[in-house]
PDB file of C-alpha atoms in Angstrom:
ATOM      1  CA  GLU W 219     108.945 103.204 114.318  1.00 78.00           C
ATOM      2  CA  VAL W 220     109.122 101.974 110.790  1.00 83.00           C
ATOM      3  CA  GLN W 221     105.635 101.258 109.232  1.00 92.00           C
ATOM      4  CA  LEU W 222     104.809  99.869 105.906  1.00 96.00           C
ATOM      5  CA  VAL W 223     101.181 100.229 104.915  1.00 97.00           C
ATOM      6  CA  GLN W 224     100.032  98.495 101.867  1.00 98.00           C
ATOM      7  CA  SER W 225      96.933  99.138  99.626  1.00 98.00           C
ATOM      8  CA  GLY W 226      93.788  97.151  99.958  1.00 98.00           C
ATOM      9  CA  ALA W 227      92.749  93.927  98.428  1.00 98.00           C
ATOM     10  CA  GLU W 228      92.067  93.679  94.617  1.00 98.00           C
ATOM     11  CA  VAL W 229      89.906  91.559  92.494  1.00 98.00           C
ATOM     12  CA  LYS W 230      90.775  91.550  88.848  1.00 98.00           C
ATOM     13  CA  LYS W 231      90.135  89.784  85.640  1.00 98.00           C
ATOM     14  CA  PRO W 232      92.867  87.962  83.619  1.00 98.00           C
ATOM     15  CA  GLY W 233      94.580  90.335  81.205  1.00 98.00           C
ATOM     16  CA  GLU W 234      93.872  93.504  83.378  1.00 98.00           C
ATOM     17  CA  ALA W 235      96.442  95.655  84.602  1.00 98.00           C
ATOM     18  CA  LEU W 236      97.147  96.478  88.354  1.00 98.00           C
ATOM     19  CA  LYS W 237      99.300  98.611  90.590  1.00 98.00           C
ATOM     20  CA  ILE W 238      99.572  98.093  94.341  1.00 98.00           C
ATOM     21  CA  SER W 239     101.350 100.269  96.836  1.00 98.00           C
ATOM     22  CA  CYS W 240     103.477 100.218  99.917  1.00 97.00           C
ATOM     23  CA  LYS W 241     103.698 103.492 101.832  1.00 96.00           C
ATOM     24  CA  GLY W 242     106.619 103.949 104.293  1.00 95.00           C
ATOM     25  CA  SER W 243     106.666 106.128 107.310  1.00 88.00           C
ATOM     26  CA  GLY W 244     109.576 108.365 108.173  1.00 70.00           C
ATOM     27  CA  GLN W 245     112.495 109.770 106.309  1.00 67.00           C
ATOM     28  CA  SER W 246     114.470 106.497 106.606  1.00 80.00           C
ATOM     29  CA  PHE W 247     112.295 105.091 103.769  1.00 84.00           C
ATOM     30  CA  THR W 248     114.555 106.410 101.124  1.00 85.00           C
ATOM     31  CA  ARG W 249     117.596 105.110 102.821  1.00 89.00           C
ATOM     32  CA  HIS W 250     116.681 101.279 102.878  1.00 91.00           C
ATOM     33  CA  TRP W 251     116.032  98.862 100.111  1.00 93.00           C
ATOM     34  CA  ILE W 252     112.318  97.634  99.954  1.00 95.00           C
ATOM     35  CA  GLY W 253     111.598  94.185  98.821  1.00 95.00           C
ATOM     36  CA  TRP W 254     108.420  92.496  97.434  1.00 97.00           C
ATOM     37  CA  VAL W 255     107.544  88.985  98.444  1.00 97.00           C
ATOM     38  CA  ARG W 256     104.805  86.662  96.912  1.00 98.00           C
ATOM     39  CA  GLN W 257     102.869  84.006  98.806  1.00 98.00           C
ATOM     40  CA  LYS W 258     100.469  81.943  96.955  1.00 98.00           C
ATOM     41  CA  PRO W 259      97.491  80.429  98.678  1.00 96.00           C
ATOM     42  CA  GLY W 260      98.738  77.817 101.146  1.00 95.00           C
ATOM     43  CA  GLN W 261     102.325  78.152  99.914  1.00 96.00           C
ATOM     44  CA  GLY W 262     105.573  79.547 101.100  1.00 96.00           C
ATOM     45  CA  LEU W 263     107.467  82.799 100.449  1.00 97.00           C
ATOM     46  CA  GLU W 264     109.150  83.939  97.276  1.00 95.00           C
ATOM     47  CA  TRP W 265     111.094  87.140  96.931  1.00 92.00           C
ATOM     48  CA  MET W 266     110.253  89.000  93.727  1.00 95.00           C
ATOM     49  CA  GLY W 267     112.564  91.996  93.651  1.00 94.00           C
ATOM     50  CA  ILE W 268     114.032  94.972  95.578  1.00 94.00           C
ATOM     51  CA  ILE W 269     114.103  98.751  94.987  1.00 95.00           C
ATOM     52  CA  TYR W 270     116.035 101.577  96.634  1.00 94.00           C
ATOM     53  CA  PRO W 271     113.569 104.376  97.005  1.00 92.00           C
ATOM     54  CA  GLY W 272     116.307 106.947  97.147  1.00 90.00           C
ATOM     55  CA  ASP W 273     117.261 106.564  93.517  1.00 92.00           C
ATOM     56  CA  SER W 274     114.748 103.769  92.282  1.00 93.00           C
ATOM     57  CA  ASN W 275     117.593 101.408  91.720  1.00 94.00           C
ATOM     58  CA  THR W 276     115.780  98.095  91.138  1.00 95.00           C
ATOM     59  CA  ARG W 277     116.800  94.360  91.123  1.00 93.00           C
ATOM     60  CA  TYR W 278     114.568  91.453  90.187  1.00 93.00           C
ATOM     61  CA  SER W 279     114.505  87.787  91.012  1.00 91.00           C
ATOM     62  CA  PRO W 280     115.155  85.793  87.819  1.00 90.00           C
ATOM     63  CA  ALA W 281     111.750  84.223  88.247  1.00 92.00           C
ATOM     64  CA  PHE W 282     109.995  87.494  88.149  1.00 95.00           C
ATOM     65  CA  ARG W 283     112.035  89.581  85.820  1.00 95.00           C
ATOM     66  CA  GLY W 284     109.718  90.692  82.918  1.00 96.00           C
ATOM     67  CA  GLN W 285     106.511  89.524  84.862  1.00 97.00           C
ATOM     68  CA  VAL W 286     106.287  92.616  87.117  1.00 98.00           C
ATOM     69  CA  THR W 287     107.473  96.037  87.348  1.00 98.00           C
ATOM     70  CA  ILE W 288     108.871  97.633  90.689  1.00 98.00           C
ATOM     71  CA  SER W 289     108.935 101.374  91.094  1.00 98.00           C
ATOM     72  CA  ALA W 290     109.050 104.046  93.804  1.00 96.00           C
ATOM     73  CA  ASP W 291     108.080 107.625  94.319  1.00 95.00           C
ATOM     74  CA  ARG W 292     110.336 109.030  96.976  1.00 91.00           C
ATOM     75  CA  SER W 293     108.241 112.282  97.344  1.00 91.00           C
ATOM     76  CA  VAL W 294     105.465 110.209  98.740  1.00 93.00           C
ATOM     77  CA  THR W 295     107.644 107.457 100.330  1.00 93.00           C
ATOM     78  CA  THR W 296     105.831 104.832  98.473  1.00 96.00           C
ATOM     79  CA  ALA W 297     106.840 101.708  96.496  1.00 97.00           C
ATOM     80  CA  TYR W 298     104.746 100.011  93.874  1.00 98.00           C
ATOM     81  CA  LEU W 299     104.398  96.699  92.334  1.00 98.00           C
ATOM     82  CA  GLN W 300     102.566  96.469  89.016  1.00 98.00           C
ATOM     83  CA  TRP W 301     101.387  94.077  86.347  1.00 98.00           C
ATOM     84  CA  SER W 302     100.517  94.987  82.777  1.00 98.00           C
ATOM     85  CA  SER W 303      98.416  91.820  82.173  1.00 98.00           C
ATOM     86  CA  LEU W 304      97.424  89.633  85.122  1.00 98.00           C
ATOM     87  CA  LYS W 305      96.991  85.912  84.972  1.00 98.00           C
ATOM     88  CA  ALA W 306      95.017  83.573  87.345  1.00 98.00           C
ATOM     89  CA  SER W 307      98.464  82.322  88.551  1.00 97.00           C
ATOM     90  CA  ASP W 308      99.144  85.744  89.938  1.00 98.00           C
ATOM     91  CA  THR W 309      96.529  85.172  92.706  1.00 98.00           C
ATOM     92  CA  ALA W 310      98.426  85.591  95.986  1.00 98.00           C
ATOM     93  CA  ILE W 311      99.259  87.792  98.750  1.00 98.00           C
ATOM     94  CA  TYR W 312     101.995  90.274  98.126  1.00 98.00           C
ATOM     95  CA  TYR W 313     104.122  91.731 100.950  1.00 98.00           C
ATOM     96  CA  CYS W 314     106.512  94.620 100.930  1.00 98.00           C
ATOM     97  CA  ALA W 315     109.244  94.595 103.467  1.00 97.00           C
ATOM     98  CA  ARG W 316     112.435  96.550 104.315  1.00 95.00           C
ATOM     99  CA  VAL W 317     115.636  95.010 103.698  1.00 93.00           C
ATOM    100  CA  TYR W 318     118.070  94.757 106.577  1.00 91.00           C
ATOM    101  CA  GLY W 319     121.638  93.808 106.380  1.00 84.00           C
ATOM    102  CA  ASP W 320     121.356  93.100 102.687  1.00 80.00           C
ATOM    103  CA  TYR W 321     119.167  90.093 102.932  1.00 88.00           C
ATOM    104  CA  ALA W 322     116.758  89.894 105.913  1.00 93.00           C
ATOM    105  CA  LEU W 323     113.456  91.538 105.883  1.00 95.00           C
ATOM    106  CA  ASP W 324     112.957  93.234 109.204  1.00 94.00           C
ATOM    107  CA  HIS W 325     109.730  95.259 108.851  1.00 95.00           C
ATOM    108  CA  TRP W 326     106.805  94.061 106.665  1.00 97.00           C
ATOM    109  CA  GLY W 327     103.551  95.525 105.439  1.00 97.00           C
ATOM    110  CA  GLN W 328     100.317  93.876 106.179  1.00 98.00           C
ATOM    111  CA  GLY W 329     100.065  92.311 102.710  1.00 98.00           C
ATOM    112  CA  THR W 330      97.846  92.816  99.739  1.00 98.00           C
ATOM    113  CA  LEU W 331      95.615  90.037  98.549  1.00 98.00           C
ATOM    114  CA  VAL W 332      95.323  89.926  94.760  1.00 98.00           C
ATOM    115  CA  THR W 333      92.645  87.687  93.278  1.00 98.00           C
ATOM    116  CA  VAL W 334      92.733  87.082  89.422  1.00 98.00           C
ATOM    117  CA  SER W 335      89.596  85.371  88.297  1.00 97.00           C
ATOM    118  CA  SER W 336      87.220  85.522  85.321  1.00 96.00           C
TER     119      SER W 336
ATOM    120  CA  GLU F1106     120.733  78.663  93.201  1.00 81.00           C
ATOM    121  CA  ILE F1107     121.024  77.546  96.741  1.00 87.00           C
ATOM    122  CA  VAL F1108     118.175  75.474  97.926  1.00 91.00           C
ATOM    123  CA  LEU F1109     117.044  75.539 101.563  1.00 95.00           C
ATOM    124  CA  THR F1110     115.325  72.358 102.958  1.00 97.00           C
ATOM    125  CA  GLN F1111     113.498  72.630 106.111  1.00 98.00           C
ATOM    126  CA  SER F1112     112.545  69.699 108.362  1.00 97.00           C
ATOM    127  CA  PRO F1113     110.178  68.477 109.597  1.00 97.00           C
ATOM    128  CA  ALA F1114     107.349  69.744 107.517  1.00 97.00           C
ATOM    129  CA  THR F1115     105.208  69.653 110.645  1.00 98.00           C
ATOM    130  CA  LEU F1116     106.025  69.515 114.284  1.00 97.00           C
ATOM    131  CA  SER F1117     103.306  68.485 116.868  1.00 97.00           C
ATOM    132  CA  LEU F1118     104.160  69.681 120.399  1.00 97.00           C
ATOM    133  CA  SER F1119     102.451  70.982 123.391  1.00 97.00           C
ATOM    134  CA  PRO F1120     102.888  74.224 125.113  1.00 96.00           C
ATOM    135  CA  GLY F1121     105.931  74.218 127.264  1.00 97.00           C
ATOM    136  CA  GLU F1122     107.798  71.835 125.197  1.00 97.00           C
ATOM    137  CA  ARG F1123     111.031  72.424 123.400  1.00 98.00           C
ATOM    138  CA  ALA F1124     110.929  72.872 119.563  1.00 98.00           C
ATOM    139  CA  THR F1125     113.942  72.148 117.284  1.00 98.00           C
ATOM    140  CA  LEU F1126     113.589  73.108 113.578  1.00 98.00           C
ATOM    141  CA  SER F1127     116.132  72.361 110.974  1.00 98.00           C
ATOM    142  CA  CYS F1128     117.168  74.249 107.798  1.00 98.00           C
ATOM    143  CA  ARG F1129     119.659  72.651 105.509  1.00 97.00           C
ATOM    144  CA  ALA F1130     121.369  74.591 102.660  1.00 94.00           C
ATOM    145  CA  SER F1131     122.439  72.898  99.310  1.00 93.00           C
ATOM    146  CA  GLN F1132     125.824  74.662  99.655  1.00 90.00           C
ATOM    147  CA  SER F1133     127.309  76.881 102.351  1.00 89.00           C
ATOM    148  CA  VAL F1134     125.674  80.140 103.161  1.00 88.00           C
ATOM    149  CA  ARG F1135     128.452  80.905 105.704  1.00 85.00           C
ATOM    150  CA  SER F1136     126.624  82.899 108.566  1.00 87.00           C
ATOM    151  CA  SER F1137     123.935  84.703 106.469  1.00 89.00           C
ATOM    152  CA  LEU F1138     120.709  82.841 107.475  1.00 94.00           C
ATOM    153  CA  ALA F1139     117.504  84.254 108.927  1.00 96.00           C
ATOM    154  CA  TRP F1140     114.392  82.920 110.482  1.00 98.00           C
ATOM    155  CA  TYR F1141     110.877  84.200 110.226  1.00 98.00           C
ATOM    156  CA  GLN F1142     107.600  83.325 112.019  1.00 98.00           C
ATOM    157  CA  GLN F1143     104.270  83.634 110.364  1.00 98.00           C
ATOM    158  CA  ARG F1144     101.017  83.333 112.416  1.00 97.00           C
ATOM    159  CA  PRO F1145      97.802  82.557 110.456  1.00 95.00           C
ATOM    160  CA  GLY F1146      96.457  85.582 108.523  1.00 95.00           C
ATOM    161  CA  GLN F1147      99.509  87.741 109.445  1.00 97.00           C
ATOM    162  CA  ALA F1148     102.579  88.839 107.794  1.00 98.00           C
ATOM    163  CA  PRO F1149     105.880  87.187 108.511  1.00 98.00           C
ATOM    164  CA  ARG F1150     108.027  88.488 111.326  1.00 98.00           C
ATOM    165  CA  LEU F1151     111.833  88.404 111.536  1.00 98.00           C
ATOM    166  CA  LEU F1152     113.007  86.411 114.400  1.00 98.00           C
ATOM    167  CA  ILE F1153     116.764  85.670 113.913  1.00 97.00           C
ATOM    168  CA  PHE F1154     119.322  87.181 111.436  1.00 96.00           C
ATOM    169  CA  ASP F1155     122.990  86.099 110.791  1.00 94.00           C
ATOM    170  CA  VAL F1156     122.240  82.587 112.209  1.00 95.00           C
ATOM    171  CA  SER F1157     121.836  83.621 115.918  1.00 97.00           C
ATOM    172  CA  ASN F1158     121.092  87.354 116.305  1.00 97.00           C
ATOM    173  CA  ARG F1159     117.519  87.909 117.708  1.00 98.00           C
ATOM    174  CA  ALA F1160     115.744  90.836 116.022  1.00 96.00           C
ATOM    175  CA  THR F1161     114.411  93.598 118.044  1.00 95.00           C
ATOM    176  CA  GLY F1162     111.644  92.572 120.539  1.00 95.00           C
ATOM    177  CA  ILE F1163     112.100  88.808 120.016  1.00 97.00           C
ATOM    178  CA  PRO F1164     111.925  86.847 123.309  1.00 97.00           C
ATOM    179  CA  ALA F1165     114.919  85.054 124.533  1.00 98.00           C
ATOM    180  CA  ARG F1166     113.269  81.610 124.262  1.00 98.00           C
ATOM    181  CA  PHE F1167     114.050  81.808 120.451  1.00 98.00           C
ATOM    182  CA  SER F1168     117.545  81.008 119.575  1.00 98.00           C
ATOM    183  CA  GLY F1169     119.342  80.121 116.391  1.00 98.00           C
ATOM    184  CA  SER F1170     122.460  78.102 115.826  1.00 97.00           C
ATOM    185  CA  GLY F1171     124.544  76.390 113.055  1.00 96.00           C
ATOM    186  CA  SER F1172     127.010  77.162 110.292  1.00 93.00           C
ATOM    187  CA  GLY F1173     127.895  76.324 106.699  1.00 90.00           C
ATOM    188  CA  THR F1174     124.990  74.204 105.629  1.00 94.00           C
ATOM    189  CA  ASP F1175     123.136  73.138 108.792  1.00 96.00           C
ATOM    190  CA  PHE F1176     121.087  75.475 110.868  1.00 97.00           C
ATOM    191  CA  THR F1177     118.640  75.154 113.777  1.00 98.00           C
ATOM    192  CA  LEU F1178     116.005  77.281 115.301  1.00 98.00           C
ATOM    193  CA  THR F1179     115.135  76.231 118.907  1.00 98.00           C
ATOM    194  CA  ILE F1180     112.182  77.538 120.939  1.00 98.00           C
ATOM    195  CA  SER F1181     113.114  76.544 124.445  1.00 97.00           C
ATOM    196  CA  SER F1182     109.570  76.333 125.861  1.00 97.00           C
ATOM    197  CA  LEU F1183     106.630  76.752 123.489  1.00 97.00           C
ATOM    198  CA  GLU F1184     104.113  79.548 124.262  1.00 97.00           C
ATOM    199  CA  PRO F1185     100.548  79.380 122.824  1.00 96.00           C
ATOM    200  CA  GLU F1186     101.418  82.219 120.339  1.00 96.00           C
ATOM    201  CA  ASP F1187     104.416  80.254 119.038  1.00 97.00           C
ATOM    202  CA  PHE F1188     102.292  77.805 117.077  1.00 95.00           C
ATOM    203  CA  ALA F1189     102.879  79.049 113.595  1.00 97.00           C
ATOM    204  CA  VAL F1190     104.862  78.369 110.363  1.00 98.00           C
ATOM    205  CA  TYR F1191     108.521  79.121 110.401  1.00 98.00           C
ATOM    206  CA  TYR F1192     110.745  79.934 107.334  1.00 98.00           C
ATOM    207  CA  CYS F1193     114.431  80.208 106.915  1.00 97.00           C
ATOM    208  CA  GLN F1194     116.097  82.475 104.399  1.00 96.00           C
ATOM    209  CA  GLN F1195     119.689  82.644 103.094  1.00 93.00           C
ATOM    210  CA  ARG F1196     121.644  85.472 101.776  1.00 86.00           C
ATOM    211  CA  ASN F1197     122.487  85.163  97.945  1.00 73.00           C
ATOM    212  CA  ASN F1198     124.935  87.433  96.154  1.00 74.00           C
ATOM    213  CA  TRP F1199     123.791  90.959  96.809  1.00 66.00           C
ATOM    214  CA  PRO F1200     121.773  92.680  95.232  1.00 68.00           C
ATOM    215  CA  LEU F1201     119.869  89.523  94.894  1.00 74.00           C
ATOM    216  CA  LEU F1202     117.926  88.326  98.181  1.00 78.00           C
ATOM    217  CA  GLY F1203     118.225  84.832  98.998  1.00 83.00           C
ATOM    218  CA  THR F1204     115.714  82.127  98.749  1.00 89.00           C
ATOM    219  CA  PHE F1205     113.307  80.877 101.520  1.00 95.00           C
ATOM    220  CA  GLY F1206     112.900  77.482 102.850  1.00 96.00           C
ATOM    221  CA  GLN F1207     109.478  75.816 102.335  1.00 97.00           C
ATOM    222  CA  GLY F1208     108.455  76.231 105.926  1.00 98.00           C
ATOM    223  CA  THR F1209     107.901  74.152 109.103  1.00 98.00           C
ATOM    224  CA  LYS F1210     104.459  74.325 110.819  1.00 98.00           C
ATOM    225  CA  VAL F1211     104.628  74.002 114.470  1.00 98.00           C
ATOM    226  CA  GLU F1212     101.207  72.779 115.650  1.00 97.00           C
ATOM    227  CA  ILE F1213      99.634  71.909 118.906  1.00 91.00           C
TER     228      ILE F1213
END
């Protein structure tokens, strides 16, 4: 069974850096694209970008290009989402999910709540 | 960019009733449309992909239909656990994932 387990909630100040993780189970992790999705409080879903852990090929949504960095370490079957300088507007729940059929997201992590506040 | 508009924003129904949710695209997405359910405090769950294919483990009371720009998610008889928010999502040009609709809340 595919499982994606994300790192725990974070509370950060504006301007701080952050890297959150998404650990996948099984060898199939490196054979599927992994996507990151943002959900701001009380709002809908926005896809941020995707990565292929097998070779770290990465694509970003135009809205998030330059704002975050997506990476992966296949040796530990983990994908990452990072910020170099957080803003209050980055406060949200961030989900990782496996891409199925080149657009649907069929297995999701439990989400990581990131709170950015001074 | 293709925009997905879901209606209604909120659907108030009782257990056992039929729910019909709409998702309209600003241009044709052909047959590449998915539906997700999100219960409070939980991650989204894939229900339907490619318009009408149920994902693994999804009950038969969930069905999807439509083509081109107009799509429907139907829940034939609402169970208590079906009261949630539902999102549609379309496929953009790979390797870009498509946008999500703004969601429909199904409430008791």
